[in-house]
Amino acid sequence: GNKRIQWGSDSGTSSGGRTQTKSVTFPVAFSSTPDVVDVTVSNSSLSSFGNMPTHSITSKSASGFTVKFTMGELDDSGAGFDFNAGVAFSYFAMGSK
């Protein structure tokens, strides 16, 4: 009845380090913080070691969310774990309209 579903895609910017953070603004704001926000990484290789990042939604609101991508363990000493590209991702959000 009173639910809205939104989806889209975006991309982070590679800084060459182990983390990337990206803020996304929803095309239409929800009436309150969405119940669900998730992302799926689209890239197939983001480091010279071929690793894929983990992600977490670090904040969310009615108007958008912030996702943080982390490559490998932060205490890994090899530069091969560093991002070599921006993380391309799709997102899905569901909440009250």
Short mmCIF file of N, CA, C and O in Angstrom, two decimals:
data_model
loop_
_atom_site.label_atom_id
_atom_site.label_comp_id
_atom_site.label_asym_id
_atom_site.label_seq_id
_atom_site.Cartn_x
_atom_site.Cartn_y
_atom_site.Cartn_z
N GLY A 1 0.76 -1.18 0.00
CA GLY A 1 0.00 0.00 0.00
C GLY A 1 0.82 1.27 0.00
O GLY A 1 0.84 1.97 -1.00
N ASN A 2 1.45 1.57 1.10
CA ASN A 2 2.13 2.85 1.23
C ASN A 2 3.64 2.71 1.19
O ASN A 2 4.35 3.45 1.86
N LYS A 3 4.14 1.77 0.42
CA LYS A 3 5.59 1.54 0.31
C LYS A 3 6.09 2.05 -1.03
O LYS A 3 5.38 2.06 -2.03
N ARG A 4 7.34 2.46 -1.04
CA ARG A 4 8.01 2.90 -2.27
C ARG A 4 9.27 2.06 -2.41
O ARG A 4 9.97 1.78 -1.44
N ILE A 5 9.56 1.66 -3.64
CA ILE A 5 10.80 0.95 -3.97
C ILE A 5 11.55 1.80 -4.97
O ILE A 5 10.97 2.27 -5.95
N GLN A 6 12.83 2.00 -4.71
CA GLN A 6 13.68 2.75 -5.63
C GLN A 6 14.95 1.96 -5.87
O GLN A 6 15.41 1.23 -5.00
N TRP A 7 15.50 2.12 -7.05
CA TRP A 7 16.76 1.46 -7.39
C TRP A 7 17.51 2.34 -8.36
O TRP A 7 16.94 3.25 -8.95
N GLY A 8 18.78 2.06 -8.49
CA GLY A 8 19.60 2.84 -9.41
C GLY A 8 21.02 2.33 -9.38
O GLY A 8 21.31 1.25 -8.87
N SER A 9 21.91 3.11 -9.94
CA SER A 9 23.32 2.73 -9.95
C SER A 9 24.18 3.98 -9.76
O SER A 9 23.72 5.10 -10.00
N ASP A 10 25.39 3.76 -9.30
CA ASP A 10 26.31 4.86 -9.06
C ASP A 10 27.72 4.29 -9.04
O ASP A 10 27.91 3.09 -9.24
N SER A 11 28.69 5.12 -8.78
CA SER A 11 30.07 4.67 -8.75
C SER A 11 30.87 5.52 -7.76
O SER A 11 30.67 6.73 -7.69
N GLY A 12 31.76 4.86 -7.03
CA GLY A 12 32.67 5.56 -6.15
C GLY A 12 33.83 6.12 -6.96
O GLY A 12 33.92 5.94 -8.17
N THR A 13 34.73 6.80 -6.27
CA THR A 13 35.92 7.34 -6.90
C THR A 13 37.14 6.72 -6.23
O THR A 13 37.27 6.77 -5.01
N SER A 14 38.00 6.12 -7.02
CA SER A 14 39.18 5.46 -6.46
C SER A 14 40.18 6.49 -5.97
O SER A 14 40.57 7.39 -6.69
N SER A 15 40.58 6.30 -4.72
CA SER A 15 41.62 7.17 -4.16
C SER A 15 42.93 6.39 -4.04
O SER A 15 43.92 6.92 -3.57
N GLY A 16 42.91 5.13 -4.46
CA GLY A 16 44.10 4.31 -4.39
C GLY A 16 44.31 3.66 -3.05
O GLY A 16 45.19 2.85 -2.87
N GLY A 17 43.48 3.97 -2.05
CA GLY A 17 43.63 3.39 -0.72
C GLY A 17 42.77 2.16 -0.54
O GLY A 17 42.36 1.52 -1.51
N ARG A 18 42.49 1.82 0.68
CA ARG A 18 41.72 0.62 1.01
C ARG A 18 40.24 0.85 1.18
O ARG A 18 39.48 -0.09 1.32
N THR A 19 39.80 2.13 1.21
CA THR A 19 38.38 2.41 1.39
C THR A 19 37.89 3.43 0.37
O THR A 19 38.65 4.24 -0.13
N GLN A 20 36.61 3.34 0.07
CA GLN A 20 35.90 4.33 -0.74
C GLN A 20 34.56 4.56 -0.07
O GLN A 20 33.93 3.62 0.42
N THR A 21 34.11 5.80 -0.04
CA THR A 21 32.81 6.15 0.50
C THR A 21 32.06 6.92 -0.57
O THR A 21 32.61 7.79 -1.23
N LYS A 22 30.78 6.59 -0.72
CA LYS A 22 29.95 7.27 -1.72
C LYS A 22 28.59 7.61 -1.12
O LYS A 22 27.94 6.76 -0.54
N SER A 23 28.17 8.87 -1.25
CA SER A 23 26.83 9.29 -0.83
C SER A 23 25.92 9.30 -2.05
O SER A 23 26.30 9.77 -3.12
N VAL A 24 24.73 8.77 -1.86
CA VAL A 24 23.73 8.66 -2.93
C VAL A 24 22.47 9.39 -2.49
O VAL A 24 22.02 9.23 -1.35
N THR A 25 21.91 10.20 -3.37
CA THR A 25 20.64 10.88 -3.11
C THR A 25 19.55 10.18 -3.90
O THR A 25 19.69 9.97 -5.11
N PHE A 26 18.46 9.81 -3.22
CA PHE A 26 17.35 9.15 -3.91
C PHE A 26 16.67 10.13 -4.87
O PHE A 26 16.55 11.33 -4.55
N PRO A 27 16.18 9.66 -6.01
CA PRO A 27 15.46 10.54 -6.94
C PRO A 27 14.22 11.18 -6.30
O PRO A 27 13.91 12.33 -6.56
N VAL A 28 13.53 10.41 -5.44
CA VAL A 28 12.35 10.90 -4.72
C VAL A 28 12.55 10.51 -3.26
O VAL A 28 12.79 9.33 -2.96
N ALA A 29 12.45 11.46 -2.36
CA ALA A 29 12.65 11.16 -0.94
C ALA A 29 11.53 10.27 -0.40
O ALA A 29 10.38 10.36 -0.82
N PHE A 30 11.90 9.38 0.52
CA PHE A 30 10.91 8.59 1.25
C PHE A 30 10.30 9.49 2.33
O PHE A 30 10.84 10.56 2.64
N SER A 31 9.19 9.06 2.93
CA SER A 31 8.59 9.87 4.01
C SER A 31 9.32 9.69 5.33
O SER A 31 9.17 10.50 6.24
N SER A 32 10.12 8.64 5.44
CA SER A 32 10.96 8.39 6.61
C SER A 32 12.16 7.55 6.15
O SER A 32 12.24 7.16 4.99
N THR A 33 13.06 7.25 7.05
CA THR A 33 14.23 6.44 6.70
C THR A 33 13.77 5.10 6.13
O THR A 33 12.92 4.43 6.73
N PRO A 34 14.29 4.68 4.97
CA PRO A 34 13.88 3.42 4.37
C PRO A 34 14.15 2.23 5.28
O PRO A 34 15.11 2.23 6.06
N ASP A 35 13.30 1.21 5.18
CA ASP A 35 13.47 -0.02 5.95
C ASP A 35 14.67 -0.81 5.45
O ASP A 35 15.37 -1.44 6.23
N VAL A 36 14.89 -0.79 4.14
CA VAL A 36 15.94 -1.59 3.52
C VAL A 36 16.73 -0.74 2.54
O VAL A 36 16.14 -0.04 1.71
N VAL A 37 18.06 -0.80 2.63
CA VAL A 37 18.95 -0.24 1.62
C VAL A 37 20.06 -1.26 1.43
O VAL A 37 20.67 -1.70 2.40
N ASP A 38 20.31 -1.65 0.18
CA ASP A 38 21.39 -2.59 -0.09
C ASP A 38 22.05 -2.24 -1.41
O ASP A 38 21.44 -1.59 -2.26
N VAL A 39 23.29 -2.66 -1.56
CA VAL A 39 24.03 -2.42 -2.79
C VAL A 39 24.64 -3.73 -3.28
O VAL A 39 24.89 -4.64 -2.50
N THR A 40 24.86 -3.79 -4.60
CA THR A 40 25.54 -4.91 -5.24
C THR A 40 26.65 -4.34 -6.10
O THR A 40 26.41 -3.48 -6.95
N VAL A 41 27.87 -4.81 -5.87
CA VAL A 41 29.03 -4.34 -6.63
C VAL A 41 28.98 -4.92 -8.04
O VAL A 41 28.71 -6.11 -8.23
N SER A 42 29.24 -4.08 -9.04
CA SER A 42 29.18 -4.49 -10.45
C SER A 42 30.54 -4.83 -11.04
O SER A 42 30.62 -5.58 -12.01
N ASN A 43 31.63 -4.25 -10.49
CA ASN A 43 32.97 -4.50 -11.05
C ASN A 43 33.38 -5.95 -10.84
O ASN A 43 32.93 -6.60 -9.90
N SER A 44 34.29 -6.43 -11.67
CA SER A 44 34.80 -7.79 -11.50
C SER A 44 36.20 -7.81 -10.90
O SER A 44 36.61 -8.83 -10.35
N SER A 45 36.96 -6.74 -10.99
CA SER A 45 38.29 -6.68 -10.38
C SER A 45 38.59 -5.24 -10.01
O SER A 45 38.52 -4.35 -10.85
N LEU A 46 38.91 -5.04 -8.74
CA LEU A 46 39.11 -3.68 -8.25
C LEU A 46 40.47 -3.47 -7.60
O LEU A 46 40.76 -2.42 -7.07
N SER A 47 41.31 -4.51 -7.64
CA SER A 47 42.67 -4.38 -7.11
C SER A 47 43.59 -5.25 -7.96
O SER A 47 43.13 -6.17 -8.65
N SER A 48 44.88 -4.98 -7.90
CA SER A 48 45.80 -5.78 -8.70
C SER A 48 45.87 -7.23 -8.21
O SER A 48 46.25 -8.12 -8.95
N PHE A 49 45.44 -7.49 -6.96
CA PHE A 49 45.37 -8.86 -6.46
C PHE A 49 44.04 -9.52 -6.83
O PHE A 49 43.82 -10.68 -6.53
N GLY A 50 43.13 -8.76 -7.48
CA GLY A 50 41.85 -9.32 -7.93
C GLY A 50 40.80 -9.42 -6.83
O GLY A 50 39.80 -10.11 -7.00
N ASN A 51 41.00 -8.74 -5.73
CA ASN A 51 40.06 -8.80 -4.62
C ASN A 51 38.79 -8.02 -4.90
O ASN A 51 38.79 -7.09 -5.70
N MET A 52 37.73 -8.39 -4.20
CA MET A 52 36.47 -7.66 -4.23
C MET A 52 36.23 -7.07 -2.84
O MET A 52 36.60 -7.68 -1.84
N PRO A 53 35.61 -5.90 -2.75
CA PRO A 53 35.43 -5.24 -1.45
C PRO A 53 34.23 -5.77 -0.68
O PRO A 53 33.30 -6.33 -1.24
N THR A 54 34.27 -5.53 0.62
CA THR A 54 33.07 -5.66 1.43
C THR A 54 32.43 -4.27 1.47
O THR A 54 33.06 -3.29 1.09
N HIS A 55 31.19 -4.19 1.91
CA HIS A 55 30.55 -2.88 2.00
C HIS A 55 29.67 -2.81 3.24
O HIS A 55 29.24 -3.83 3.77
N SER A 56 29.41 -1.58 3.67
CA SER A 56 28.48 -1.33 4.75
C SER A 56 27.76 -0.02 4.47
O SER A 56 28.33 0.90 3.87
N ILE A 57 26.51 0.04 4.87
CA ILE A 57 25.73 1.27 4.77
C ILE A 57 26.01 2.04 6.06
O ILE A 57 25.60 1.62 7.14
N THR A 58 26.76 3.12 5.96
CA THR A 58 27.20 3.83 7.16
C THR A 58 26.19 4.86 7.65
O THR A 58 26.23 5.25 8.81
N SER A 59 25.29 5.30 6.77
CA SER A 59 24.20 6.18 7.19
C SER A 59 23.09 6.08 6.16
O SER A 59 23.34 5.79 4.99
N LYS A 60 21.87 6.31 6.62
CA LYS A 60 20.74 6.37 5.69
C LYS A 60 19.71 7.33 6.26
O LYS A 60 19.60 7.50 7.46
N SER A 61 18.99 7.97 5.33
CA SER A 61 17.94 8.91 5.70
C SER A 61 16.85 8.84 4.65
O SER A 61 16.98 8.10 3.67
N ALA A 62 15.82 9.61 4.82
CA ALA A 62 14.72 9.62 3.85
C ALA A 62 15.19 10.08 2.48
O ALA A 62 14.61 9.70 1.46
N SER A 63 16.25 10.87 2.42
CA SER A 63 16.70 11.42 1.14
C SER A 63 17.88 10.70 0.50
O SER A 63 18.21 10.96 -0.65
N GLY A 64 18.52 9.76 1.23
CA GLY A 64 19.64 9.05 0.62
C GLY A 64 20.40 8.21 1.62
O GLY A 64 19.95 7.97 2.74
N PHE A 65 21.59 7.75 1.20
CA PHE A 65 22.40 6.90 2.06
C PHE A 65 23.87 7.07 1.70
O PHE A 65 24.21 7.63 0.66
N THR A 66 24.73 6.58 2.57
CA THR A 66 26.16 6.56 2.33
C THR A 66 26.64 5.11 2.46
O THR A 66 26.28 4.43 3.43
N VAL A 67 27.42 4.68 1.49
CA VAL A 67 27.98 3.33 1.52
C VAL A 67 29.50 3.43 1.60
O VAL A 67 30.10 4.31 0.98
N LYS A 68 30.11 2.54 2.38
CA LYS A 68 31.56 2.49 2.49
C LYS A 68 32.03 1.13 1.99
O LYS A 68 31.52 0.09 2.40
N PHE A 69 33.00 1.16 1.07
CA PHE A 69 33.60 -0.06 0.54
C PHE A 69 34.99 -0.21 1.14
O PHE A 69 35.76 0.76 1.19
N THR A 70 35.32 -1.41 1.59
CA THR A 70 36.62 -1.70 2.18
C THR A 70 37.25 -2.86 1.43
O THR A 70 36.62 -3.90 1.24
N MET A 71 38.50 -2.69 1.02
CA MET A 71 39.22 -3.72 0.27
C MET A 71 40.19 -4.44 1.19
O MET A 71 41.05 -3.81 1.81
N GLY A 72 40.06 -5.76 1.28
CA GLY A 72 40.97 -6.56 2.08
C GLY A 72 40.90 -6.17 3.54
O GLY A 72 39.99 -5.49 3.99
N GLU A 73 41.85 -6.64 4.30
CA GLU A 73 41.98 -6.25 5.69
C GLU A 73 42.76 -4.95 5.76
O GLU A 73 43.74 -4.78 5.04
N LEU A 74 42.36 -4.04 6.60
CA LEU A 74 43.01 -2.74 6.66
C LEU A 74 44.46 -2.84 7.11
O LEU A 74 45.25 -1.94 6.86
N ASP A 75 44.83 -3.95 7.76
CA ASP A 75 46.22 -4.10 8.18
C ASP A 75 47.07 -4.88 7.18
O ASP A 75 48.24 -5.15 7.43
N ASP A 76 46.51 -5.25 6.02
CA ASP A 76 47.30 -5.87 4.95
C ASP A 76 48.33 -4.86 4.47
O ASP A 76 48.00 -3.71 4.24
N SER A 77 49.57 -5.30 4.30
CA SER A 77 50.62 -4.34 3.96
C SER A 77 50.89 -4.23 2.46
O SER A 77 51.57 -3.31 2.04
N GLY A 78 50.36 -5.12 1.63
CA GLY A 78 50.65 -5.09 0.20
C GLY A 78 49.82 -4.06 -0.55
O GLY A 78 48.61 -3.95 -0.36
N ALA A 79 50.49 -3.29 -1.41
CA ALA A 79 49.78 -2.28 -2.21
C ALA A 79 48.82 -2.93 -3.20
O ALA A 79 47.93 -2.27 -3.72
N GLY A 80 48.97 -4.22 -3.45
CA GLY A 80 48.06 -4.92 -4.36
C GLY A 80 46.64 -5.00 -3.86
O GLY A 80 45.75 -5.35 -4.61
N PHE A 81 46.42 -4.68 -2.58
CA PHE A 81 45.06 -4.65 -2.03
C PHE A 81 44.39 -3.30 -2.25
O PHE A 81 43.19 -3.17 -2.05
N ASP A 82 45.13 -2.28 -2.64
CA ASP A 82 44.56 -0.95 -2.83
C ASP A 82 43.61 -0.93 -4.02
O ASP A 82 43.82 -1.63 -5.02
N PHE A 83 42.57 -0.10 -3.94
CA PHE A 83 41.65 0.07 -5.07
C PHE A 83 42.42 0.61 -6.27
O PHE A 83 43.25 1.50 -6.15
N ASN A 84 42.09 0.07 -7.45
CA ASN A 84 42.65 0.60 -8.69
C ASN A 84 41.55 1.18 -9.57
O ASN A 84 41.82 1.58 -10.70
N ALA A 85 40.32 1.22 -9.07
CA ALA A 85 39.19 1.75 -9.83
C ALA A 85 38.08 2.14 -8.85
O ALA A 85 38.05 1.67 -7.72
N GLY A 86 37.18 2.98 -9.33
CA GLY A 86 36.00 3.31 -8.54
C GLY A 86 35.05 2.13 -8.52
O GLY A 86 34.93 1.41 -9.51
N VAL A 87 34.39 1.92 -7.41
CA VAL A 87 33.45 0.81 -7.28
C VAL A 87 32.14 1.17 -7.97
O VAL A 87 31.45 2.10 -7.55
N ALA A 88 31.79 0.45 -9.02
CA ALA A 88 30.49 0.60 -9.67
C ALA A 88 29.50 -0.30 -8.92
O ALA A 88 29.83 -1.44 -8.59
N PHE A 89 28.33 0.23 -8.63
CA PHE A 89 27.36 -0.56 -7.88
C PHE A 89 25.93 -0.19 -8.26
O PHE A 89 25.66 0.88 -8.78
N SER A 90 25.03 -1.12 -8.00
CA SER A 90 23.60 -0.84 -8.11
C SER A 90 23.04 -0.85 -6.68
O SER A 90 23.61 -1.47 -5.79
N TYR A 91 21.94 -0.13 -6.48
CA TYR A 91 21.34 -0.08 -5.16
C TYR A 91 19.85 -0.33 -5.24
O TYR A 91 19.21 -0.18 -6.28
N PHE A 92 19.30 -0.72 -4.09
CA PHE A 92 17.88 -1.01 -3.92
C PHE A 92 17.47 -0.44 -2.57
O PHE A 92 18.19 -0.63 -1.58
N ALA A 93 16.36 0.28 -2.54
CA ALA A 93 15.86 0.83 -1.28
C ALA A 93 14.33 0.66 -1.24
O ALA A 93 13.65 0.80 -2.25
N MET A 94 13.82 0.36 -0.04
CA MET A 94 12.38 0.19 0.13
C MET A 94 11.99 0.84 1.46
O MET A 94 12.64 0.62 2.48
N GLY A 95 10.92 1.63 1.42
CA GLY A 95 10.44 2.29 2.63
C GLY A 95 9.09 2.93 2.41
O GLY A 95 8.46 2.76 1.35
N SER A 96 8.66 3.69 3.38
CA SER A 96 7.35 4.36 3.31
C SER A 96 7.39 5.54 2.34
O SER A 96 8.39 6.25 2.28
N LYS A 97 6.28 5.72 1.61
CA LYS A 97 6.23 6.85 0.67
C LYS A 97 5.45 8.01 1.22
O LYS A 97 4.87 7.97 2.26
#
